[in-house]
Coordinates of C-alpha atoms in Angstrom, one line a residue:
M1 CA -15.7 -5.8 24.0
G2 CA -12.4 -6.6 25.6
G3 CA -9.2 -5.2 26.9
S4 CA -8.4 -2.8 29.7
P5 CA -11.2 -0.7 31.3
D6 CA -9.7 2.5 29.7
R7 CA -9.7 0.9 26.3
Q8 CA -13.2 -0.4 26.7
K9 CA -14.2 3.2 26.8
R10 CA -12.3 4.0 23.7
F11 CA -12.9 1.0 21.4
L12 CA -15.4 -1.5 20.4
L13 CA -14.0 -5.0 19.8
Y14 CA -10.6 -4.1 21.3
P15 CA -8.7 -7.4 22.1
A16 CA -7.9 -8.3 25.7
A17 CA -4.4 -7.2 26.6
V18 CA -2.8 -10.6 27.1
R19 CA 0.9 -11.3 26.6
G20 CA 1.6 -14.1 24.2
P21 CA 3.3 -17.3 25.2
S22 CA 7.0 -16.8 26.1
V23 CA 8.2 -19.5 23.7
I24 CA 10.9 -19.5 21.0
S25 CA 9.1 -19.4 17.7
T26 CA 10.0 -21.7 14.8
N27 CA 13.4 -20.6 13.4
L28 CA 12.7 -17.4 11.6
K29 CA 15.2 -18.4 8.9
D30 CA 13.0 -20.3 6.4
N31 CA 14.2 -23.9 6.4
E32 CA 11.2 -25.9 5.1
K33 CA 11.4 -27.6 1.8
R34 CA 11.2 -25.3 -1.2
N35 CA 8.8 -25.1 -4.0
P36 CA 10.8 -24.2 -7.2
A37 CA 10.5 -20.8 -8.8
L38 CA 8.6 -21.1 -12.1
S39 CA 8.2 -19.0 -15.2
G40 CA 7.4 -19.3 -18.9
L41 CA 5.9 -22.5 -20.4
V42 CA 7.1 -24.5 -17.4
L43 CA 4.9 -22.4 -15.2
V44 CA 1.9 -22.9 -17.5
F45 CA 2.4 -26.7 -17.5
C46 CA 2.9 -26.8 -13.7
A47 CA -0.3 -24.8 -13.1
F48 CA -2.2 -27.3 -15.2
L49 CA -0.8 -30.3 -13.3
L50 CA -1.4 -28.6 -9.9
E51 CA -5.1 -28.0 -10.7
H52 CA -5.6 -31.6 -11.8
L53 CA -3.4 -33.7 -9.4
G54 CA -4.5 -33.7 -5.8
F55 CA -1.3 -35.3 -4.5
L56 CA 0.8 -32.5 -6.2
R57 CA -1.4 -29.8 -4.5
E58 CA -0.9 -31.5 -1.1
L59 CA 2.9 -31.7 -1.7
T60 CA 3.1 -28.1 -2.8
W61 CA 1.0 -27.0 0.2
R62 CA 3.2 -28.8 2.7
N63 CA 6.4 -27.5 1.1
A64 CA 5.1 -24.0 1.4
G65 CA 5.0 -24.5 5.2
F66 CA 1.3 -24.2 5.6
G67 CA 1.1 -27.1 7.9
L68 CA 3.3 -25.2 10.4
L69 CA 0.4 -24.2 12.7
R70 CA -0.2 -27.8 13.7
G71 CA 3.1 -27.7 15.6
I72 CA 1.8 -25.0 17.9
S73 CA -1.7 -26.3 18.4
E74 CA -1.1 -26.7 22.2
Y75 CA -0.8 -23.0 22.5
L76 CA -4.0 -22.4 20.6
E77 CA -6.3 -24.9 22.3
N78 CA -7.9 -22.4 24.6
A79 CA -8.0 -19.4 22.2
E80 CA -11.2 -18.4 20.5
A81 CA -11.0 -18.0 16.7
R82 CA -11.2 -14.4 15.5
F83 CA -12.1 -14.0 11.8
D84 CA -12.4 -10.2 11.7
P85 CA -9.7 -7.9 13.1
T86 CA -11.9 -4.8 13.0
V87 CA -11.5 -2.5 16.1
I88 CA -13.6 0.6 16.2
P89 CA -12.7 3.8 18.1
L90 CA -15.6 5.2 20.3
D91 CA -14.2 8.3 21.9
D92 CA -12.1 10.6 19.7
E93 CA -12.1 13.6 22.0
H94 CA -10.4 12.0 25.0
P95 CA -8.0 9.4 23.6
E96 CA -6.2 7.4 26.3
S97 CA -2.5 6.9 25.8
M98 CA -2.5 10.1 23.7
V99 CA -3.0 8.2 20.4
S100 CA -5.4 10.3 18.3
T101 CA -7.9 8.6 16.0
E102 CA -8.3 11.8 14.0
A103 CA -7.2 12.4 10.4
P104 CA -4.8 15.2 9.4
V105 CA -6.2 18.6 8.5
L106 CA -7.2 19.7 5.1
A107 CA -8.0 23.4 5.7
D108 CA -6.0 25.7 3.4
S109 CA -5.0 27.8 6.4
E110 CA -3.1 24.9 7.9
F111 CA -2.3 22.9 4.8
P112 CA 1.5 23.1 4.0
S113 CA 2.0 25.2 0.9
P114 CA 5.0 26.8 -0.9
P115 CA 5.0 30.6 -0.8
Q116 CA 2.6 31.8 -3.5
S117 CA 5.0 34.6 -4.3
L118 CA 7.3 32.2 -6.0
S119 CA 7.4 32.0 -9.8
L120 CA 6.5 28.8 -11.5
S121 CA 10.2 28.0 -12.2
A122 CA 11.1 28.7 -8.5
L123 CA 8.2 26.7 -7.3
I124 CA 9.3 23.8 -9.5
E125 CA 12.8 24.0 -8.1
S126 CA 11.5 24.0 -4.5
A127 CA 10.2 20.4 -5.0
P128 CA 12.7 18.2 -3.1
V129 CA 11.9 15.1 -5.1
R130 CA 8.4 15.0 -6.6
Y131 CA 5.7 17.6 -6.9
S132 CA 3.3 17.5 -4.0
V133 CA -0.4 18.4 -3.6
A134 CA 0.8 21.7 -2.2
H135 CA 2.7 22.5 -5.4
Y136 CA -0.3 21.9 -7.6
R137 CA -2.6 23.8 -5.3
S138 CA -0.3 26.8 -5.1
L139 CA 0.0 27.0 -8.9
Y140 CA -3.7 26.6 -9.4
L141 CA -4.5 29.4 -6.9
S142 CA -1.9 31.7 -8.6
G143 CA -3.3 31.0 -12.0
E144 CA 0.1 30.0 -13.4
L145 CA -1.3 26.5 -14.1
T146 CA -4.7 25.0 -14.5
P147 CA -6.1 21.5 -13.9
L148 CA -6.9 21.3 -17.6
A149 CA -3.3 22.1 -18.6
V150 CA -2.1 19.4 -16.2
V151 CA -4.4 16.6 -17.5
N152 CA -3.7 17.6 -21.1
A153 CA 0.0 17.2 -20.3
V154 CA -0.4 13.8 -18.7
L155 CA -3.0 12.1 -20.9
P156 CA -0.8 11.4 -23.9
L157 CA 1.6 9.6 -21.6
I158 CA -0.9 7.2 -20.1
R159 CA -3.3 6.3 -22.8
R160 CA -3.4 2.8 -24.3
D161 CA -5.8 3.7 -27.1
T162 CA -3.3 5.8 -29.2
A163 CA -0.7 4.8 -31.8
P164 CA 1.8 4.3 -30.4
P165 CA 0.5 3.9 -26.8
G166 CA 1.7 6.4 -24.2
K167 CA 5.1 5.9 -22.8
H168 CA 3.7 5.1 -19.3
S169 CA 0.5 3.4 -20.4
T170 CA 1.5 -0.1 -19.1
A171 CA 0.8 1.2 -15.6
W172 CA -2.8 2.1 -16.7
I173 CA -5.5 -0.3 -17.6
N174 CA -8.2 2.2 -18.6
V175 CA -8.3 6.0 -19.1
R176 CA -11.6 7.7 -20.0
V177 CA -10.3 10.9 -21.6
D178 CA -13.8 12.4 -21.8
L179 CA -14.4 12.0 -18.1
V180 CA -10.9 13.2 -17.2
V181 CA -11.2 16.4 -19.4
K182 CA -14.7 17.1 -18.1
A183 CA -13.6 17.0 -14.5
A184 CA -10.5 19.1 -15.3
E185 CA -12.6 21.7 -17.1
A186 CA -15.0 22.0 -14.1
S187 CA -12.1 22.4 -11.7
T188 CA -10.4 25.0 -13.9
L189 CA -13.6 27.0 -14.0
R190 CA -14.0 26.8 -10.2
Y191 CA -10.5 28.2 -9.7
K192 CA -11.2 30.9 -12.2
E193 CA -14.3 32.0 -10.4
G194 CA -12.7 31.8 -6.9
R195 CA -14.9 28.9 -5.6
S196 CA -12.4 26.1 -5.3
L197 CA -13.6 23.1 -3.3
G198 CA -10.4 22.8 -1.3
P199 CA -6.8 21.5 -1.4
L200 CA -7.6 18.4 -3.5
D201 CA -9.6 20.3 -6.1
G202 CA -7.9 19.7 -9.5
I203 CA -5.4 17.3 -8.1
P204 CA -4.8 14.3 -10.5
V205 CA -5.3 10.9 -8.7
A206 CA -4.7 7.4 -10.0
I207 CA -7.1 4.6 -9.0
K208 CA -6.2 0.9 -8.7
D209 CA -8.5 -1.1 -10.9
E210 CA -10.0 -2.7 -7.9
Y211 CA -12.3 0.3 -7.0
D212 CA -15.6 0.8 -8.6
V213 CA -15.6 4.1 -10.6
E214 CA -18.7 5.2 -12.5
G215 CA -18.1 4.9 -16.3
Y216 CA -15.3 2.4 -15.9
P217 CA -15.2 -1.4 -15.9
T218 CA -13.7 -2.9 -12.8
T219 CA -11.4 -5.7 -14.1
L220 CA -9.5 -6.6 -10.9
G221 CA -6.6 -7.1 -13.3
S222 CA -8.2 -10.2 -14.8
V223 CA -9.7 -11.0 -18.2
I224 CA -12.4 -13.2 -16.7
V225 CA -14.3 -10.3 -15.0
P226 CA -17.2 -9.1 -17.2
T227 CA -16.6 -5.7 -18.8
D228 CA -19.5 -5.5 -21.2
E229 CA -21.5 -2.3 -21.6
E230 CA -24.5 -3.5 -19.4
T231 CA -22.1 -4.4 -16.6
V232 CA -20.4 -1.1 -16.7
K233 CA -23.7 0.8 -16.6
K234 CA -24.5 -0.8 -13.3
I235 CA -21.2 0.4 -11.7
V236 CA -21.5 3.2 -9.2
D237 CA -18.7 5.0 -7.4
S238 CA -17.3 3.3 -4.3
W239 CA -17.3 5.4 -1.1
S240 CA -13.7 6.6 -1.4
I241 CA -14.2 7.6 -5.1
E242 CA -17.4 9.5 -4.1
K243 CA -15.4 11.4 -1.4
L244 CA -12.6 12.2 -3.9
K245 CA -15.0 13.6 -6.4
E246 CA -16.8 15.7 -3.8
A247 CA -13.3 17.2 -3.0
G248 CA -12.8 18.1 -6.6
A249 CA -10.0 15.5 -7.3
I250 CA -9.6 14.4 -10.9
I251 CA -9.8 10.6 -11.4
M252 CA -7.1 10.1 -14.1
G253 CA -8.0 6.5 -14.8
K254 CA -7.6 2.9 -13.5
T255 CA -4.1 1.5 -12.9
T256 CA -2.6 -1.9 -13.4
L257 CA -2.5 -4.5 -10.6
V258 CA -1.5 -8.1 -10.1
E259 CA -4.5 -10.3 -11.2
F260 CA -7.0 -10.3 -8.3
G261 CA -4.3 -8.6 -6.2
M262 CA -2.9 -12.0 -5.3
D263 CA 0.9 -11.7 -5.5
T264 CA 3.5 -9.1 -4.6
S265 CA 5.8 -9.0 -7.7
G266 CA 3.6 -6.6 -9.7
S267 CA 3.5 -8.9 -12.6
N268 CA 0.4 -9.1 -14.8
P269 CA 0.8 -11.0 -18.1
M270 CA -2.8 -10.2 -19.1
F271 CA -2.7 -6.4 -19.1
G272 CA 1.0 -5.8 -19.0
T273 CA 3.6 -5.3 -16.2
P274 CA 5.0 -1.9 -15.4
R275 CA 8.8 -2.0 -14.8
N276 CA 10.3 -0.5 -11.7
P277 CA 10.9 3.2 -12.2
Y278 CA 14.4 3.0 -10.8
N279 CA 15.5 -0.1 -12.6
E280 CA 13.7 -1.7 -15.5
Q281 CA 15.2 -5.1 -14.6
Y282 CA 13.1 -5.2 -11.5
Y283 CA 9.4 -5.3 -10.7
T284 CA 7.4 -2.5 -9.1
G285 CA 6.1 -4.7 -6.4
G286 CA 2.4 -5.4 -6.0
S287 CA -0.3 -5.8 -6.0
S288 CA -0.9 -2.0 -6.4
S289 CA 1.8 -1.8 -9.0
G290 CA 0.4 0.7 -11.4
S291 CA -0.6 3.1 -8.6
A292 CA 2.9 3.1 -7.0
Y293 CA 4.5 3.5 -10.5
A294 CA 2.3 6.4 -11.4
V295 CA 3.3 8.3 -8.2
S296 CA 7.0 7.4 -8.4
A297 CA 7.2 8.5 -12.1
G298 CA 5.7 11.8 -11.2
L299 CA 2.6 11.4 -13.3
V300 CA 0.3 12.1 -10.3
P301 CA 1.1 13.1 -6.7
L302 CA -1.6 10.7 -5.3
A303 CA -3.0 7.3 -5.9
M304 CA -5.4 4.8 -4.3
G305 CA -4.4 1.2 -3.7
S306 CA -5.5 -1.7 -1.6
D307 CA -3.6 -3.9 0.9
A308 CA -4.4 -7.4 2.0
G309 CA -0.8 -8.5 2.4
G310 CA 1.4 -5.5 1.9
S311 CA -0.1 -4.5 -1.5
I312 CA 0.3 -0.8 -0.8
R313 CA 3.4 -0.8 1.3
I314 CA 5.5 -3.3 -0.8
P315 CA 5.2 -1.3 -4.1
S316 CA 5.6 2.0 -2.1
S317 CA 8.9 0.6 -0.8
F318 CA 10.1 -0.7 -4.1
C319 CA 9.2 2.6 -5.9
S320 CA 10.5 4.9 -3.1
V321 CA 7.1 6.6 -2.3
Y322 CA 4.8 6.8 0.7
G323 CA 2.1 4.3 1.4
L324 CA -0.5 3.9 4.2
K325 CA -2.4 0.8 5.1
P326 CA -5.2 2.1 7.4
T327 CA -7.0 0.4 10.3
H328 CA -9.1 -2.5 9.1
N329 CA -12.4 -1.3 7.7
R330 CA -11.5 2.4 8.3
L331 CA -12.1 3.0 4.6
S332 CA -15.3 1.6 3.3
Y333 CA -15.6 -0.5 0.2
L334 CA -19.4 0.1 0.0
P335 CA -21.4 -0.2 -2.0
A336 CA -18.9 -2.6 -3.6
V337 CA -17.8 -5.8 -2.0
N338 CA -14.5 -6.5 -0.2
H339 CA -13.6 -10.0 -1.5
A340 CA -10.8 -10.4 1.1
S341 CA -12.7 -9.0 4.0
T342 CA -10.7 -10.7 6.7
C343 CA -7.4 -8.8 5.9
A344 CA -7.8 -6.4 3.0
V345 CA -8.2 -2.6 3.2
Q346 CA -8.1 0.3 0.8
G347 CA -5.6 3.1 1.3
P348 CA -3.5 5.9 -0.2
I349 CA -0.1 6.3 -1.9
G350 CA 1.5 9.7 -2.0
A351 CA 4.6 11.5 -3.3
D352 CA 5.2 12.9 0.2
I353 CA 3.7 12.6 3.6
N354 CA 1.6 15.8 3.6
S355 CA 0.1 14.8 0.3
L356 CA -0.6 11.3 1.7
A357 CA -2.2 12.8 4.7
A358 CA -4.4 15.1 2.6
L359 CA -5.7 12.2 0.6
Y360 CA -6.3 10.1 3.7
A361 CA -8.2 12.9 5.4
V362 CA -10.7 12.9 2.5
V363 CA -11.2 9.2 1.9
S364 CA -11.3 8.2 5.6
Q365 CA -14.6 10.0 6.3
P366 CA -16.8 7.2 7.5
H367 CA -19.6 5.6 5.5
P368 CA -22.9 6.0 7.3
A369 CA -23.2 2.2 7.5
T370 CA -19.9 1.8 9.4
G371 CA -19.4 2.2 13.1
F372 CA -16.3 4.5 12.8
P373 CA -16.7 8.1 14.1
K374 CA -16.4 11.1 11.9
A375 CA -12.7 12.2 11.7
V376 CA -12.0 15.8 12.9
P377 CA -8.8 16.7 11.0
R378 CA -5.8 18.2 12.7
P379 CA -2.5 19.4 11.2
L380 CA 0.7 17.4 11.1
M381 CA 3.1 19.0 13.5
S382 CA 6.6 17.6 13.5
G383 CA 7.5 19.7 16.5
D384 CA 4.7 18.5 18.7
N385 CA 6.4 17.5 21.9
D386 CA 3.3 16.3 23.7
R387 CA 2.8 13.2 21.6
P388 CA 4.5 9.9 22.6
R389 CA 7.8 9.2 20.8
V390 CA 8.4 5.5 21.4
I391 CA 9.8 3.1 18.8
G392 CA 9.5 -0.6 19.5
I393 CA 12.2 -2.8 17.8
P394 CA 11.5 -6.5 17.5
E395 CA 15.1 -7.5 17.1
A396 CA 14.8 -11.1 16.1
W397 CA 12.3 -10.1 13.4
F398 CA 14.2 -7.0 12.3
N399 CA 17.3 -9.2 11.7
R400 CA 15.6 -11.2 9.0
A401 CA 16.3 -8.4 6.5
S402 CA 19.4 -8.3 4.3
P403 CA 22.4 -6.6 5.9
A404 CA 22.1 -3.5 3.7
I405 CA 18.4 -3.1 4.4
Q406 CA 19.1 -3.4 8.1
K407 CA 21.9 -0.8 7.9
L408 CA 19.7 1.7 6.1
C409 CA 16.7 1.2 8.4
R410 CA 18.7 1.2 11.6
G411 CA 20.5 4.3 10.5
L412 CA 17.2 6.1 10.0
V413 CA 15.9 4.8 13.3
E414 CA 19.0 6.0 15.2
R415 CA 18.6 9.4 13.7
L416 CA 15.0 9.5 14.8
A417 CA 16.2 8.7 18.3
A418 CA 19.1 11.2 18.3
E419 CA 17.4 14.1 16.4
K420 CA 13.7 13.7 17.1
G421 CA 13.8 12.4 20.7
Y422 CA 12.3 8.9 20.1
K423 CA 12.9 6.3 22.8
L424 CA 13.9 2.9 21.5
V425 CA 12.5 -0.1 23.3
P426 CA 13.2 -3.8 22.5
I427 CA 10.0 -5.9 22.1
E428 CA 9.2 -9.5 21.3
I429 CA 6.3 -10.8 19.2
P430 CA 5.7 -14.6 19.4
F431 CA 4.9 -16.9 16.5
L432 CA 6.1 -14.7 13.8
K433 CA 6.9 -17.4 11.2
E434 CA 3.7 -19.3 12.1
G435 CA 1.7 -16.0 11.9
Q436 CA 3.0 -15.3 8.4
K437 CA 1.8 -18.8 7.3
A438 CA -1.6 -18.2 9.1
H439 CA -2.0 -15.0 7.2
A440 CA -1.2 -16.7 3.9
I441 CA -3.6 -19.5 4.6
T442 CA -6.4 -17.0 5.3
M443 CA -5.8 -14.9 2.2
L444 CA -5.5 -17.9 -0.2
T445 CA -8.7 -19.4 1.2
D446 CA -10.5 -16.1 0.9
A447 CA -9.4 -15.9 -2.7
A448 CA -10.4 -19.5 -3.5
T449 CA -13.9 -18.8 -2.4
A450 CA -14.2 -15.7 -4.5
A451 CA -12.6 -16.7 -7.8
P452 CA -13.9 -19.8 -9.7
P453 CA -11.6 -22.2 -11.5
D454 CA -11.0 -20.7 -15.0
G455 CA -8.2 -21.5 -17.5
R456 CA -8.1 -17.9 -18.6
I457 CA -6.6 -16.9 -15.2
S458 CA -2.9 -16.4 -15.3
P459 CA -0.8 -19.5 -14.3
T460 CA 0.7 -17.9 -11.2
I461 CA -2.7 -17.0 -9.8
R462 CA -4.2 -20.4 -10.7
I463 CA -1.5 -22.1 -8.5
L464 CA -2.3 -19.8 -5.6
L465 CA -6.0 -20.5 -6.0
A466 CA -5.4 -24.2 -6.1
L467 CA -3.4 -24.0 -2.8
G468 CA -6.3 -22.0 -1.3
R469 CA -8.7 -24.8 -2.2
T470 CA -6.3 -27.3 -0.5
T471 CA -6.4 -25.8 3.0
R472 CA -8.3 -27.9 5.5
A473 CA -10.9 -26.3 7.7
T474 CA -8.9 -27.3 10.8
D475 CA -5.9 -25.4 9.5
L476 CA -8.0 -22.3 8.7
L477 CA -9.4 -22.4 12.2
L478 CA -6.0 -22.7 13.8
A479 CA -5.0 -19.6 11.8
Q480 CA -7.9 -17.6 13.2
K481 CA -7.1 -18.7 16.7
L482 CA -3.5 -17.5 16.2
R483 CA -4.9 -14.2 15.0
R484 CA -6.6 -13.6 18.3
V485 CA -3.4 -14.6 20.2
L486 CA -1.4 -12.1 18.2
M487 CA -3.9 -9.3 18.5
Q488 CA -4.0 -9.8 22.3
H489 CA -0.2 -9.7 22.4
L490 CA -0.2 -6.4 20.5
A491 CA -2.8 -5.0 22.8
W492 CA -0.5 -5.9 25.7
L493 CA 2.4 -4.2 24.1
W494 CA 0.5 -1.0 23.6
Q495 CA -0.7 -1.2 27.2
T496 CA 2.9 -1.6 28.3
H497 CA 4.2 1.1 25.9
P498 CA 1.4 3.6 25.2
G499 CA 1.7 5.4 21.9
M500 CA 4.5 3.1 20.6
V501 CA 5.1 2.5 16.9
V502 CA 6.5 -0.9 16.0
V503 CA 9.3 -0.3 13.4
T504 CA 10.8 -2.8 10.9
P505 CA 12.0 -2.7 7.3
T506 CA 9.1 -2.8 4.9
T507 CA 10.5 -5.9 3.1
Q508 CA 13.2 -8.5 3.9
C509 CA 14.6 -8.2 0.4
A510 CA 15.7 -5.3 -1.8
G511 CA 13.3 -5.4 -4.7
W512 CA 12.3 -8.3 -6.9
P513 CA 14.5 -8.8 -10.0
I514 CA 13.1 -9.9 -13.4
R515 CA 15.4 -12.7 -14.1
E516 CA 13.9 -14.1 -17.4
P517 CA 12.1 -11.1 -19.0
A518 CA 10.7 -12.9 -22.0
A519 CA 9.2 -15.8 -20.1
E520 CA 8.1 -13.9 -17.0
L521 CA 6.5 -10.9 -18.8
R522 CA 4.6 -13.2 -21.1
H523 CA 3.4 -15.9 -18.7
G524 CA 4.2 -14.6 -15.2
V525 CA 6.4 -15.8 -12.4
S526 CA 5.7 -18.0 -9.4
D527 CA 8.3 -17.7 -6.7
G528 CA 7.0 -18.5 -3.3
E529 CA 10.3 -17.9 -1.6
K530 CA 10.5 -14.3 -3.0
T531 CA 6.8 -13.7 -2.2
Q532 CA 7.5 -14.6 1.5
E533 CA 10.6 -12.4 1.6
T534 CA 8.5 -9.4 0.4
M535 CA 5.8 -10.1 2.9
A536 CA 8.0 -11.0 5.9
Y537 CA 7.0 -7.9 7.8
V538 CA 3.8 -6.5 6.2
W539 CA 1.5 -9.4 7.0
L540 CA 1.0 -8.6 10.7
A541 CA -0.8 -5.3 10.2
N542 CA -3.2 -7.0 7.8
F543 CA -3.8 -10.1 10.0
C544 CA -4.4 -8.0 13.1
G545 CA -6.1 -5.0 11.5
V546 CA -3.6 -2.3 12.7
P547 CA -2.5 0.7 10.6
S548 CA 0.9 0.7 9.0
V549 CA 3.0 3.2 6.9
S550 CA 6.0 2.7 4.6
V551 CA 8.5 5.5 4.0
P552 CA 11.6 5.6 1.7
A553 CA 14.8 4.6 3.5
G554 CA 17.5 4.6 0.8
F555 CA 18.8 2.3 -1.9
V556 CA 20.7 -0.9 -2.5
V557 CA 23.1 -1.9 -5.3
P558 CA 21.1 -4.1 -7.8
E559 CA 22.0 -7.6 -8.9
G560 CA 24.6 -7.8 -11.6
R561 CA 26.6 -4.8 -10.4
P562 CA 29.8 -4.6 -8.4
N563 CA 29.0 -4.7 -4.7
A564 CA 25.5 -6.0 -5.4
G565 CA 23.4 -6.0 -2.3
A566 CA 25.4 -3.3 -0.6
V567 CA 24.0 0.1 0.4
A568 CA 23.9 2.4 -2.7
D569 CA 24.1 6.1 -3.0
I570 CA 21.8 8.1 -5.2
E571 CA 24.3 8.2 -8.0
T572 CA 24.4 4.4 -8.3
P573 CA 22.9 3.3 -11.7
G574 CA 19.9 1.0 -11.3
K575 CA 19.7 1.4 -7.5
V576 CA 16.9 -0.5 -5.8
P577 CA 14.7 1.4 -3.3
V578 CA 14.2 0.3 0.3
G579 CA 11.5 1.2 2.7
L580 CA 11.1 1.6 6.5
M581 CA 7.8 0.5 8.0
A582 CA 5.9 1.5 11.2
M583 CA 2.8 -0.1 12.7
G584 CA 0.6 1.6 15.2
E585 CA -2.2 0.8 17.6
W586 CA -5.7 0.5 16.0
A587 CA -7.0 3.8 14.7
S588 CA -3.7 5.6 15.3
E589 CA -3.2 6.8 11.7
E590 CA -2.4 10.3 12.9
A591 CA 0.4 9.1 15.1
L592 CA 1.8 7.0 12.2
L593 CA 1.7 10.0 9.9
Q594 CA 3.4 12.2 12.5
F595 CA 6.1 9.5 12.7
A596 CA 6.4 9.3 9.0
A597 CA 6.7 13.1 8.7
D598 CA 9.7 12.9 11.1
A599 CA 11.2 10.1 9.1
E600 CA 10.6 12.0 5.8
E601 CA 12.3 15.1 7.2
L602 CA 15.4 13.2 8.3
G603 CA 15.4 10.9 5.2
R604 CA 15.2 13.5 2.4
G605 CA 18.8 12.9 1.5
L606 CA 17.8 9.2 0.9
E607 CA 15.4 10.1 -1.9
C608 CA 15.8 11.0 -5.6
R609 CA 13.8 11.0 -8.8
P610 CA 13.8 7.9 -10.9
P611 CA 15.2 8.0 -14.5
C612 CA 11.7 7.8 -16.0
W613 CA 10.4 10.8 -13.9
V614 CA 8.1 13.1 -15.7
D615 CA 8.2 16.8 -15.2
V616 CA 4.4 17.4 -15.3
M617 CA 4.7 21.0 -14.3
E618 CA 7.0 21.8 -17.2
L619 CA 4.7 19.9 -19.6
A620 CA 1.7 21.7 -18.2
R621 CA 3.5 25.1 -18.6
R622 CA 3.9 24.3 -22.3
E623 CA 0.2 23.5 -22.5
M624 CA -0.6 26.9 -20.9
E625 CA 1.6 28.6 -23.5
K626 CA 0.1 26.7 -26.4
S627 CA -3.4 27.5 -25.1
H628 CA -2.5 31.2 -24.8
V629 CA -1.1 31.3 -28.4
E630 CA -4.3 29.6 -29.7
S631 CA -6.6 32.0 -27.9
T632 CA -4.8 35.1 -29.3
R633 CA -5.1 34.0 -32.9

């Protein structure tokens, strides 16, 4: 146990509050030698060469900048390596620095809900962008819609086993219609008999195919993972899925992801690549590509993803939805295994902040085997004047983003200061470029120990695994030493500025364009430069174990259009979404969600529905009418 005496009372494993070295980091503008972007048959050939030629692996590893940590070894000599960033809150009732460790409330009396006196059409019109959990809940309670009508409306759109497949089926790897309908029928009966389980009862939820769900194979987005009947029979619900089922949520199926969750484009040549809902010439972002797509397209208001290097926040940003990366180990993988346990977490994606908070409140209940205390939910209160309102801006880091992204994000931050009373403070974080490389080294090495060499793995992922097997033990150890230095510096920042949220753009770049569709969608794409641009900000929360949230911040004009790269309005065809990201102190999810609620309120004019958006409420209404007609025959 470390840190200040007050934090020793609050946390287990809290890092000592030690300011990092006051040195100028390596130039944040990437200037190392580049590895070329690859796609198509060239990618397939290069993956083969890289796996078989050691000198080529070494060259590629060095060109990626992974040897950068050796240049700062003098600052790491006296730092102890830290392999696990878990920090556990001990005292929820008396949180120092007014940062609560509690999850938002789920009680119906406090859960935000549209007026139940509204008609279905009026309720539909009241949705600012997408339908929220509150919209579904209100219509279920009034009897105007049922969970069964909703799933019957959605299922034809997401099934792969029909001819032709559903319009949105590329975002879904597996949908068990029998299980979905059974859950919907049970929920519909509960509402009819007045014994609903609560606000998530009957709410459709998409699940990234990285979670274990009873009755489903878990593919991890790869064809090499066994999916035979005997293997599936042994699968039991992971903790988060168990909590969702207890709350009455309807598991709609398993969504697409990047193979093994190992890249950020959203590409998966094995199971198919969902296109960006706002622009089909762009990727969704990844690795939780299908989950973000499903929420953005309006198919579901909620989804579960995972995040080892931005895999919730990047696709949430690219698809203009809300994503939360929780504190490390806050959500339990048990009884399944976390294959990237040094950085990866599970977390929610939502159509709006209150829906996101509702989902988090359910899945964040601690597994008995973890040390996290039970969450005591409290409501989100945007007008709460007692909480700290401090935004830390790391200027040098912020400036890495494109001019349009900076303009959008700074505009929202300035409004938060002017209209919500946030205080802006400049902060510095050392070793940002080195830290990003340290995180990448750690994640690739984790993956290389979990996935065996196999020619059936997609070429992009085989390259990444080969690089992970190239890392030396000394470089991996330097990375873990730097992890401790960065965690200690963050602890010092929060000691200096209690309750602060660190705010940056979610990504450095506006989306990820699909430049060679035929080649990339068939074989994949390997573009280390673009991967690093998407991960330029997200990695710190994973590496240091702190929570982080992404909220929509506007749009940028896409490539190939006049004024490409400039700020776009909501009428711009093919506009590319941009996200604003905030990081908080360990176990400060509530503070982050409160911040996100403020940003959502001010940024509503920066959101709009994508062209592929599905009006599930209208489709469900038709299902209700059809059911009524059939019952009167």
